Backbone as JSON, one array per atom type, in Angstrom:
{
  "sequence": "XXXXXXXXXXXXXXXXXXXXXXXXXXXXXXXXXXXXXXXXXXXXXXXXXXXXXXXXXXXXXXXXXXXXXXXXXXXXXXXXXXXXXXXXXXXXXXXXXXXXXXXXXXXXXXXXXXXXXXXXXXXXXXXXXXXXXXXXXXXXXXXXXXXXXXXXXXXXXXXXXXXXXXXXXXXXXXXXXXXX",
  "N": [[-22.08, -18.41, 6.39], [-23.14, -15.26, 5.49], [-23.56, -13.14, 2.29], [-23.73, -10.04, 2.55], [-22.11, -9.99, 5.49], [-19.91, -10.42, 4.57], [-19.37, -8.83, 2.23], [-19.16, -6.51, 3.79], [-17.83, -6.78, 6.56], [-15.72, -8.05, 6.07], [-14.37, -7.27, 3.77], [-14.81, -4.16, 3.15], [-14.68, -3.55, 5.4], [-11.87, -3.84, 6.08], [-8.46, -3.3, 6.55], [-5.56, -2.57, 4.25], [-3.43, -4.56, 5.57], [-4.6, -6.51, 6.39], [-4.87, -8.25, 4.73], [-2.88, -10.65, 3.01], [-1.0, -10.38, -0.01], [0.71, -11.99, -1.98], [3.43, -11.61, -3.29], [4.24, -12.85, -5.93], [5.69, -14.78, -9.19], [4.19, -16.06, -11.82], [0.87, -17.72, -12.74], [-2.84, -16.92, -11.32], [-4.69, -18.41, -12.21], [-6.97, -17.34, -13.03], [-8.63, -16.07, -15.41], [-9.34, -14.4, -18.41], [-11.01, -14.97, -21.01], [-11.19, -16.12, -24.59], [-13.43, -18.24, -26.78], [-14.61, -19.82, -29.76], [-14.98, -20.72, -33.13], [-13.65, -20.66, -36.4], [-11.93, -20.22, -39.48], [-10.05, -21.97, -39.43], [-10.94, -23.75, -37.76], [-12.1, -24.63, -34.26], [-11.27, -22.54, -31.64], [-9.79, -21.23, -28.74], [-8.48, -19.2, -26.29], [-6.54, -17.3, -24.18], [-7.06, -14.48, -22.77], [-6.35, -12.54, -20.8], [-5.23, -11.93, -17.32], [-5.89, -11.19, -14.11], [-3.16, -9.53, -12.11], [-2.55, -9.27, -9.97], [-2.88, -10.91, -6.64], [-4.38, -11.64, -3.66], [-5.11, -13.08, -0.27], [-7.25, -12.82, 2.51], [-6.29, -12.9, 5.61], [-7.65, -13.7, 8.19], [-9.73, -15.05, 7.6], [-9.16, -17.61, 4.97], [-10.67, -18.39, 3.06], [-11.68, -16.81, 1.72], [-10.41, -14.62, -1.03], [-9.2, -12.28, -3.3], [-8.7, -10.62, -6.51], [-7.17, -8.59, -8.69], [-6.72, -6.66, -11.0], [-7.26, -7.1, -13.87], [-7.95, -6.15, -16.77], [-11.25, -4.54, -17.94], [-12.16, -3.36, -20.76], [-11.18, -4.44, -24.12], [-7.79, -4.21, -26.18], [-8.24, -2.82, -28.55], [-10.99, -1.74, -27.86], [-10.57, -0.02, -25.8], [-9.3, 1.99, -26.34], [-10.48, 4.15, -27.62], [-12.35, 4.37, -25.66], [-14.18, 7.35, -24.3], [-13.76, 9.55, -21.31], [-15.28, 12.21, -19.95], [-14.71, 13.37, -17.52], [-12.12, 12.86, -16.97], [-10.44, 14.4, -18.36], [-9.56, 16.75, -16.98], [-7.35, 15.89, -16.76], [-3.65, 15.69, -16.75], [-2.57, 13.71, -18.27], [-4.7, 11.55, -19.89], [-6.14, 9.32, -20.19], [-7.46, 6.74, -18.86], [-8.21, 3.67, -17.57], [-10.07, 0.92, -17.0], [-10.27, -1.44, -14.9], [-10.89, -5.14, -13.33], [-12.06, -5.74, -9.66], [-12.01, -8.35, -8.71], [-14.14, -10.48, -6.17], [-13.37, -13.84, -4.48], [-14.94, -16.42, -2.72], [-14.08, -19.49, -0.88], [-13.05, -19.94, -3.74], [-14.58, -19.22, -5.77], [-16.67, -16.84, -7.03], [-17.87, -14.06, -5.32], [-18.56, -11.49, -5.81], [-17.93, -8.27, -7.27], [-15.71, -5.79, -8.47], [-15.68, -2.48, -10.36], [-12.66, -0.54, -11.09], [-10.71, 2.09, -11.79], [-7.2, 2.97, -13.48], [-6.85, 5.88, -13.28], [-5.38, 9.52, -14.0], [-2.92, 8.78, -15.5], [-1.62, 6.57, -14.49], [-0.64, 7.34, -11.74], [-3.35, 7.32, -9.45], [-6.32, 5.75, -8.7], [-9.68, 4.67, -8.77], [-12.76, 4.27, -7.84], [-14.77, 3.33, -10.92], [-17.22, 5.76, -12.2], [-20.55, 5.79, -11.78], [-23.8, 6.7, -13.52], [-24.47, 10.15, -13.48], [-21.77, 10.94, -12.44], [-21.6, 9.3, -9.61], [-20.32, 6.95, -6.93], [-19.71, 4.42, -4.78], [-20.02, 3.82, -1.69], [-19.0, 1.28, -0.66], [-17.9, 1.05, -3.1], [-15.82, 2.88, -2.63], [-14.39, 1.75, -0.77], [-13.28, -0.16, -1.46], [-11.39, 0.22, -3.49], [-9.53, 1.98, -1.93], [-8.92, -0.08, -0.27], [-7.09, -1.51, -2.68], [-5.78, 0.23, -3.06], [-4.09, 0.93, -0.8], [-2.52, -1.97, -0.89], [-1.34, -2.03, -3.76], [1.08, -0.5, -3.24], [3.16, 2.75, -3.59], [0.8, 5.37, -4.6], [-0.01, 8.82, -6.05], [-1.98, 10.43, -4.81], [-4.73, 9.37, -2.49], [-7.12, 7.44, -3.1], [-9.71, 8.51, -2.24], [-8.73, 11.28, -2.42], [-8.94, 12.16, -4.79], [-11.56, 11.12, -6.01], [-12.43, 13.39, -4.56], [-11.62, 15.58, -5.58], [-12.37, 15.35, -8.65], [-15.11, 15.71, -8.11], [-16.86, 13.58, -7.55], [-19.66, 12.09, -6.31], [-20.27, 10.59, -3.11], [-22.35, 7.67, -2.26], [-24.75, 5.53, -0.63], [-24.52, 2.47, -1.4], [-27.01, 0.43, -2.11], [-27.23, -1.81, -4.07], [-26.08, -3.87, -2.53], [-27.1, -3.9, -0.05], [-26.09, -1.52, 1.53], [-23.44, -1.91, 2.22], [-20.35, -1.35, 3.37], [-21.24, 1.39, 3.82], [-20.59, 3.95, 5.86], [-20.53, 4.1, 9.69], [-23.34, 4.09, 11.83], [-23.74, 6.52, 14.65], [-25.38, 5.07, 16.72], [-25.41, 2.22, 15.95]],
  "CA": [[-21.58, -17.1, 6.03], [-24.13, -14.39, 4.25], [-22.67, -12.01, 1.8], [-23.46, -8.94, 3.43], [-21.08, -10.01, 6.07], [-18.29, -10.89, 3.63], [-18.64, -7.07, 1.63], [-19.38, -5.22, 4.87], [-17.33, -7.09, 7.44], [-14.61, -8.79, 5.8], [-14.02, -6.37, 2.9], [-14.82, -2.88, 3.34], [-14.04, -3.35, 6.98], [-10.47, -4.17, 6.2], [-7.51, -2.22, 6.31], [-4.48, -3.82, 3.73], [-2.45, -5.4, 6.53], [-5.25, -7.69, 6.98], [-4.57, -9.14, 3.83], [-1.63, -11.46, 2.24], [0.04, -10.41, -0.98], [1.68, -12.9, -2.32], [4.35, -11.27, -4.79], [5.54, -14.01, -6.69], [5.61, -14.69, -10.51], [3.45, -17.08, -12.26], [-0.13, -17.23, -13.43], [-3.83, -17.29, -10.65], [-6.12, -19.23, -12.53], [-8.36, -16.44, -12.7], [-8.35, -15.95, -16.69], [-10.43, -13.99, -18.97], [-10.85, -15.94, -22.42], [-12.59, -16.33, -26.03], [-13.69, -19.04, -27.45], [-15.33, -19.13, -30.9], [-14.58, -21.32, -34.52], [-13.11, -20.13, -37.35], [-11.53, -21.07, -41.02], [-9.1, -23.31, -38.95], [-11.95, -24.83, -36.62], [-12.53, -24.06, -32.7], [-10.47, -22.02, -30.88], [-9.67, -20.65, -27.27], [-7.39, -18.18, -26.0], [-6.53, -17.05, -22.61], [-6.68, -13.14, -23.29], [-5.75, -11.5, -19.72], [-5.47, -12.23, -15.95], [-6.03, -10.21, -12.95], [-1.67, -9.26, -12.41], [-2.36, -9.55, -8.78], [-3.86, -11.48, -5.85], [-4.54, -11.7, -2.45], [-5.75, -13.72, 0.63], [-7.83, -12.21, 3.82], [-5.38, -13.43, 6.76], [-8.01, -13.86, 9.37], [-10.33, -16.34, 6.54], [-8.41, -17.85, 3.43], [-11.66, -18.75, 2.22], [-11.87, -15.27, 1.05], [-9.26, -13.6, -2.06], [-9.49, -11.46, -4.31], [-7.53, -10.78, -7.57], [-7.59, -7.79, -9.21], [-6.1, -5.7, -12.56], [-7.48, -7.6, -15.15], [-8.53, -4.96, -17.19], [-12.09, -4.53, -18.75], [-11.19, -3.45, -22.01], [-9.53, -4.73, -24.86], [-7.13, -3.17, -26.06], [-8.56, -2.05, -29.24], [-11.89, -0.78, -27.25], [-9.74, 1.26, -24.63], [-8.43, 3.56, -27.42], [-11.81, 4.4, -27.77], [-13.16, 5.36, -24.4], [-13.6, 8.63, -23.61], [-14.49, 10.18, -20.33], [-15.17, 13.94, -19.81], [-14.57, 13.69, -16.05], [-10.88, 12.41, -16.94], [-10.16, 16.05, -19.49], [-8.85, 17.62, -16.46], [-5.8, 15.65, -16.31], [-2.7, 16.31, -18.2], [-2.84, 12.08, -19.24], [-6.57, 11.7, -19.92], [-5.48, 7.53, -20.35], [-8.53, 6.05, -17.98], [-7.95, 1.88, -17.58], [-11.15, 0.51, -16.0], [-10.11, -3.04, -14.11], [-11.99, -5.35, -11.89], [-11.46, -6.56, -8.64], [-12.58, -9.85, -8.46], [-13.69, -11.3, -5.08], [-13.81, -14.93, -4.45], [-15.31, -17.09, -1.28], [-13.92, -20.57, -1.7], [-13.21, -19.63, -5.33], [-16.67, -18.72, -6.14], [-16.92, -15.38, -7.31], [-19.03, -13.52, -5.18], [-18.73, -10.08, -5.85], [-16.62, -7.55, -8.93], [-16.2, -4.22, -8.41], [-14.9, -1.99, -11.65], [-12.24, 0.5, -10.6], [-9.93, 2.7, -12.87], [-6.14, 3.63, -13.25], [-6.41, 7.62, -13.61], [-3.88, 9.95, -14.29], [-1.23, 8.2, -16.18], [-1.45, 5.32, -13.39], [-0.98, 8.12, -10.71], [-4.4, 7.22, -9.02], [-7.26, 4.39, -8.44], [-10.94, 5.32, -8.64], [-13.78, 3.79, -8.6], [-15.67, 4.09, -12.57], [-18.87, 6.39, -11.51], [-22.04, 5.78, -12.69], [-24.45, 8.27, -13.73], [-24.08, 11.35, -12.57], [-20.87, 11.09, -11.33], [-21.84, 9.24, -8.23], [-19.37, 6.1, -7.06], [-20.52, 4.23, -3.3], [-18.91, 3.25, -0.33], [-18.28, 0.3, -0.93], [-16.7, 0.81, -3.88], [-14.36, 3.51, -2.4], [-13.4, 1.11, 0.57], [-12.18, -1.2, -1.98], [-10.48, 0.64, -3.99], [-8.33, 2.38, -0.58], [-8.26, -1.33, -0.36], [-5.88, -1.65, -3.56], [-4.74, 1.34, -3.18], [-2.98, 0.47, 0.19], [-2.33, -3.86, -1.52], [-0.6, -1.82, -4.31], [2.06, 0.59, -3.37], [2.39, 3.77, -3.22], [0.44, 6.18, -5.43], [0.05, 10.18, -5.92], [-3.18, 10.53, -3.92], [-5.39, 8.16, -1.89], [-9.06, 7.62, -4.35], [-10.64, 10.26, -2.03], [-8.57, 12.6, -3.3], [-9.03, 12.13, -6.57], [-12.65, 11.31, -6.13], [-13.16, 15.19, -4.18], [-10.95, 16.45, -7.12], [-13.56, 15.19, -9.95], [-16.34, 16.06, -7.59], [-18.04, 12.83, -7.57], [-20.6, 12.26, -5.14], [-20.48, 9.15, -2.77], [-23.92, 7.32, -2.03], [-24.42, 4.44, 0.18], [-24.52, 0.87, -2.04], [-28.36, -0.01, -1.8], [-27.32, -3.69, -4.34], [-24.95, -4.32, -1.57], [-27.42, -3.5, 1.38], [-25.21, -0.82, 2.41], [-21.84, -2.62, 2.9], [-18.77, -0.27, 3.38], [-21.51, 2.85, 4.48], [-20.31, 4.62, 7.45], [-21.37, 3.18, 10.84], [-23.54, 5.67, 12.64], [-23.59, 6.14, 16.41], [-26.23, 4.37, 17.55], [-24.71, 0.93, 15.84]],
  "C": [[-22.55, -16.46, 5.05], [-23.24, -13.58, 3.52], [-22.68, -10.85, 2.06], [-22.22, -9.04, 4.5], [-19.87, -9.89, 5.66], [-18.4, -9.0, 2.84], [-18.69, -6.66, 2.61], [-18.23, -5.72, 5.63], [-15.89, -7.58, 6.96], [-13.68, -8.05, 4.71], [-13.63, -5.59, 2.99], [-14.15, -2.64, 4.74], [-12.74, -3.46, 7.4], [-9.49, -3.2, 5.75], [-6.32, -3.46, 4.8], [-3.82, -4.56, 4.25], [-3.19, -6.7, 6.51], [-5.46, -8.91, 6.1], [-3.14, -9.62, 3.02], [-1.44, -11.27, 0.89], [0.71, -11.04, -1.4], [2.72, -12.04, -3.59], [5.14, -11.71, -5.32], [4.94, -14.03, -8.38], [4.73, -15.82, -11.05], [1.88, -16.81, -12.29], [-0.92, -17.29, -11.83], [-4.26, -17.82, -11.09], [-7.06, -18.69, -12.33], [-8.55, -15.87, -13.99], [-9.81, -15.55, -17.21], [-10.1, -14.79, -20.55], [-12.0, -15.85, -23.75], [-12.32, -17.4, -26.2], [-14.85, -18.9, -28.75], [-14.99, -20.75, -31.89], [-14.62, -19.98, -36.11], [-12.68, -21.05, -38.47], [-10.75, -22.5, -40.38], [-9.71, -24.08, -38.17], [-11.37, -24.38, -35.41], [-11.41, -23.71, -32.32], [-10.76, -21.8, -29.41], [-8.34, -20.27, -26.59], [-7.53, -17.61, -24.89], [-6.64, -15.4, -23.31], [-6.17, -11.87, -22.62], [-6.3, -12.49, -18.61], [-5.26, -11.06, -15.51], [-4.02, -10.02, -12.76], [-1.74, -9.18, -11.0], [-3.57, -10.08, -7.54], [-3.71, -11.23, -4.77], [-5.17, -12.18, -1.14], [-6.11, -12.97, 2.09], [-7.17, -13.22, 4.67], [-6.29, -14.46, 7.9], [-8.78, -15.02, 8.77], [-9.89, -16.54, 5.24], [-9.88, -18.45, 3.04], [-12.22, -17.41, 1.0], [-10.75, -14.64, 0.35], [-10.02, -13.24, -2.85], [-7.99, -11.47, -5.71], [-7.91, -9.09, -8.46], [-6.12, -7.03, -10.64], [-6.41, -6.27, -14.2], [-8.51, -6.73, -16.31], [-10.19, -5.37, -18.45], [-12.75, -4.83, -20.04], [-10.62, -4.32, -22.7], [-8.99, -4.13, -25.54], [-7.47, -2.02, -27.51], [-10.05, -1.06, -28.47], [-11.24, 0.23, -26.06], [-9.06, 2.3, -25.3], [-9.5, 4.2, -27.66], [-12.72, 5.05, -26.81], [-12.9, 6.65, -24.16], [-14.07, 9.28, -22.54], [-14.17, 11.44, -19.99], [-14.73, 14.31, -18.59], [-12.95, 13.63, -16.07], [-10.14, 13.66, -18.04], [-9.12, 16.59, -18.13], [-7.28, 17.24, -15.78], [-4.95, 15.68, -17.38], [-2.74, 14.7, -18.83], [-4.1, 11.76, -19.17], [-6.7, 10.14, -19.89], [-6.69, 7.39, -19.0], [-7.89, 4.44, -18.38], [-8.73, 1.74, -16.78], [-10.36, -1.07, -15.95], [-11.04, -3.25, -13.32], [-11.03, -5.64, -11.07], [-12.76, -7.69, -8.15], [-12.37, -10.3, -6.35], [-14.21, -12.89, -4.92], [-14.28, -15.84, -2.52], [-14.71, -18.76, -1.8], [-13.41, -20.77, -2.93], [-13.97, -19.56, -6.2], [-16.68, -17.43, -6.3], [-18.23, -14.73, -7.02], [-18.8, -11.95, -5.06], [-17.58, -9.48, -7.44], [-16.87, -6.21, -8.15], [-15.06, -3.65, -9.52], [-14.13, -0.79, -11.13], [-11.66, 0.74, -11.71], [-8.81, 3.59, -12.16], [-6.32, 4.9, -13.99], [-5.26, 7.96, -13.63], [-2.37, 9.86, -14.84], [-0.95, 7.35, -15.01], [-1.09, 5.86, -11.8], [-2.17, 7.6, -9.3], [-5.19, 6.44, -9.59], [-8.44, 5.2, -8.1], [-11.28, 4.96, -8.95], [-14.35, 4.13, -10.03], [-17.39, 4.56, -11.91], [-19.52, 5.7, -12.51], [-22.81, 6.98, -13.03], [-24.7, 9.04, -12.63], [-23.2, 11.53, -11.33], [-21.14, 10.59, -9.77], [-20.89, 7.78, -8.02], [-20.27, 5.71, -5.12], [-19.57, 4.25, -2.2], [-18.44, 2.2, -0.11], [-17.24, 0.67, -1.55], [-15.65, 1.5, -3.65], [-13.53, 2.81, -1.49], [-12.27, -0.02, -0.47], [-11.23, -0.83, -2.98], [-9.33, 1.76, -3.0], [-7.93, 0.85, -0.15], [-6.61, -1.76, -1.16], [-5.19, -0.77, -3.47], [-3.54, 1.22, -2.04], [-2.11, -1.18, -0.33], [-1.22, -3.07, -2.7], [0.97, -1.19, -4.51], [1.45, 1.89, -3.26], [1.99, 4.32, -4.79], [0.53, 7.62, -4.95], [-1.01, 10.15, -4.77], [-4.2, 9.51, -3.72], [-6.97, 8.84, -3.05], [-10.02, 8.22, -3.65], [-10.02, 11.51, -2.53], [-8.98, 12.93, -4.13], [-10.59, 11.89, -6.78], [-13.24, 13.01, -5.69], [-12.8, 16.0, -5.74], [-11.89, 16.39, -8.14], [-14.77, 15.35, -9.18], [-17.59, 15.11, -7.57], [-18.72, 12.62, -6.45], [-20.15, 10.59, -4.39], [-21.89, 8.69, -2.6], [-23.28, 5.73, -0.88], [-25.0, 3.3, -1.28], [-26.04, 0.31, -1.94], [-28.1, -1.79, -2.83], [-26.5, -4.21, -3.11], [-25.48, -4.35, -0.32], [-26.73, -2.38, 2.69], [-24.42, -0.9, 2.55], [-21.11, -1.43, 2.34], [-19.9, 1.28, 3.95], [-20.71, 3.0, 6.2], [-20.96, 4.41, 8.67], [-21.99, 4.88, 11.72], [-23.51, 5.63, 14.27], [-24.49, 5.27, 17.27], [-26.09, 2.14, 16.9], [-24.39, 0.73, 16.91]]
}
């Protein structure tokens, strides 16, 4: 298995049906953590998980996990993005979505809850530009989650960001042209 296949084919190429949800309670084992020493000697602290997972139907070698937010919570009071002004809750939450092969983490992609949790959108890069990948996978969560106000093209035309095709990714999730 190459990883082009797995973002292009297995990923981007997937609708949500094609993946398993599990919605049950209890932890993934997909944990973000510090470790350090201090006055009391060595520590380590779990400090967030992803709040939901999911298995590709057709290969369980392939999940993902995603909402484990960026941020902590004192630096997220802090962000500010100018593209996010034109909503009445200006509140941005960048998360990843973790994907794993085996449980090997081969890929992240950073998306964000807009709008007062309304809407899912990729985090642009400069000059407002976001790829194709990253929008397939975030219509990914966006279908894995429920419903929301508007699908993350909306909300991407709305802030006027540009798409591009993925050139670290080799392209995965661009648009197939006719002669494919």
């Amino acid at each position: 298995m190459d990883l082009y296949r797995i973002q292009n084919d297995l990923i981007a190429d997937r609708a949500p049906e094609a993946w398993f949800n599990p919605k049950i309670a209890g932890p993934f084992f997909h944990y973000r953590w510090t470790f350090g020493t201090g006055a009391g000697g060595g520590f380590s602290h779990v400090i967030g998980e992803h709040h939901s997972h999911a298995t590709l139907r057709e290969d369980p070698s392939l999940t993902m996990g995603w909402g484990l937010d960026v941020d902590s919570l004192d630096d997220r009071r802090d962000r500010h993005f100018e593209w996010a002004e034109k909503f009445v809750n200006t509140n941005v939450r960048p998360f990843w979505v973790d994907f794993f092969w085996n449980n090997a983490l081969v890929d992240r992609v950073e998306l964000a809850s807009v709008d007062g949790g309304h809407g899912i959108i990729p985090m642009p890069s400069w000059g407002k530009t976001v790829t194709h990948y990253e929008m397939a996978v975030a219509h990914l969560i966006y279908g894995l989650d429920g419903a929301r106000d508007a699908s993350p093209a909306g909300y991407v035309d709305e802030l006027g960001f540009t798409v591009v095709p993925d050139d670290n990714r080799h392209g995965a999730g661009s648009p197939r042209s006719h002669t494919d």
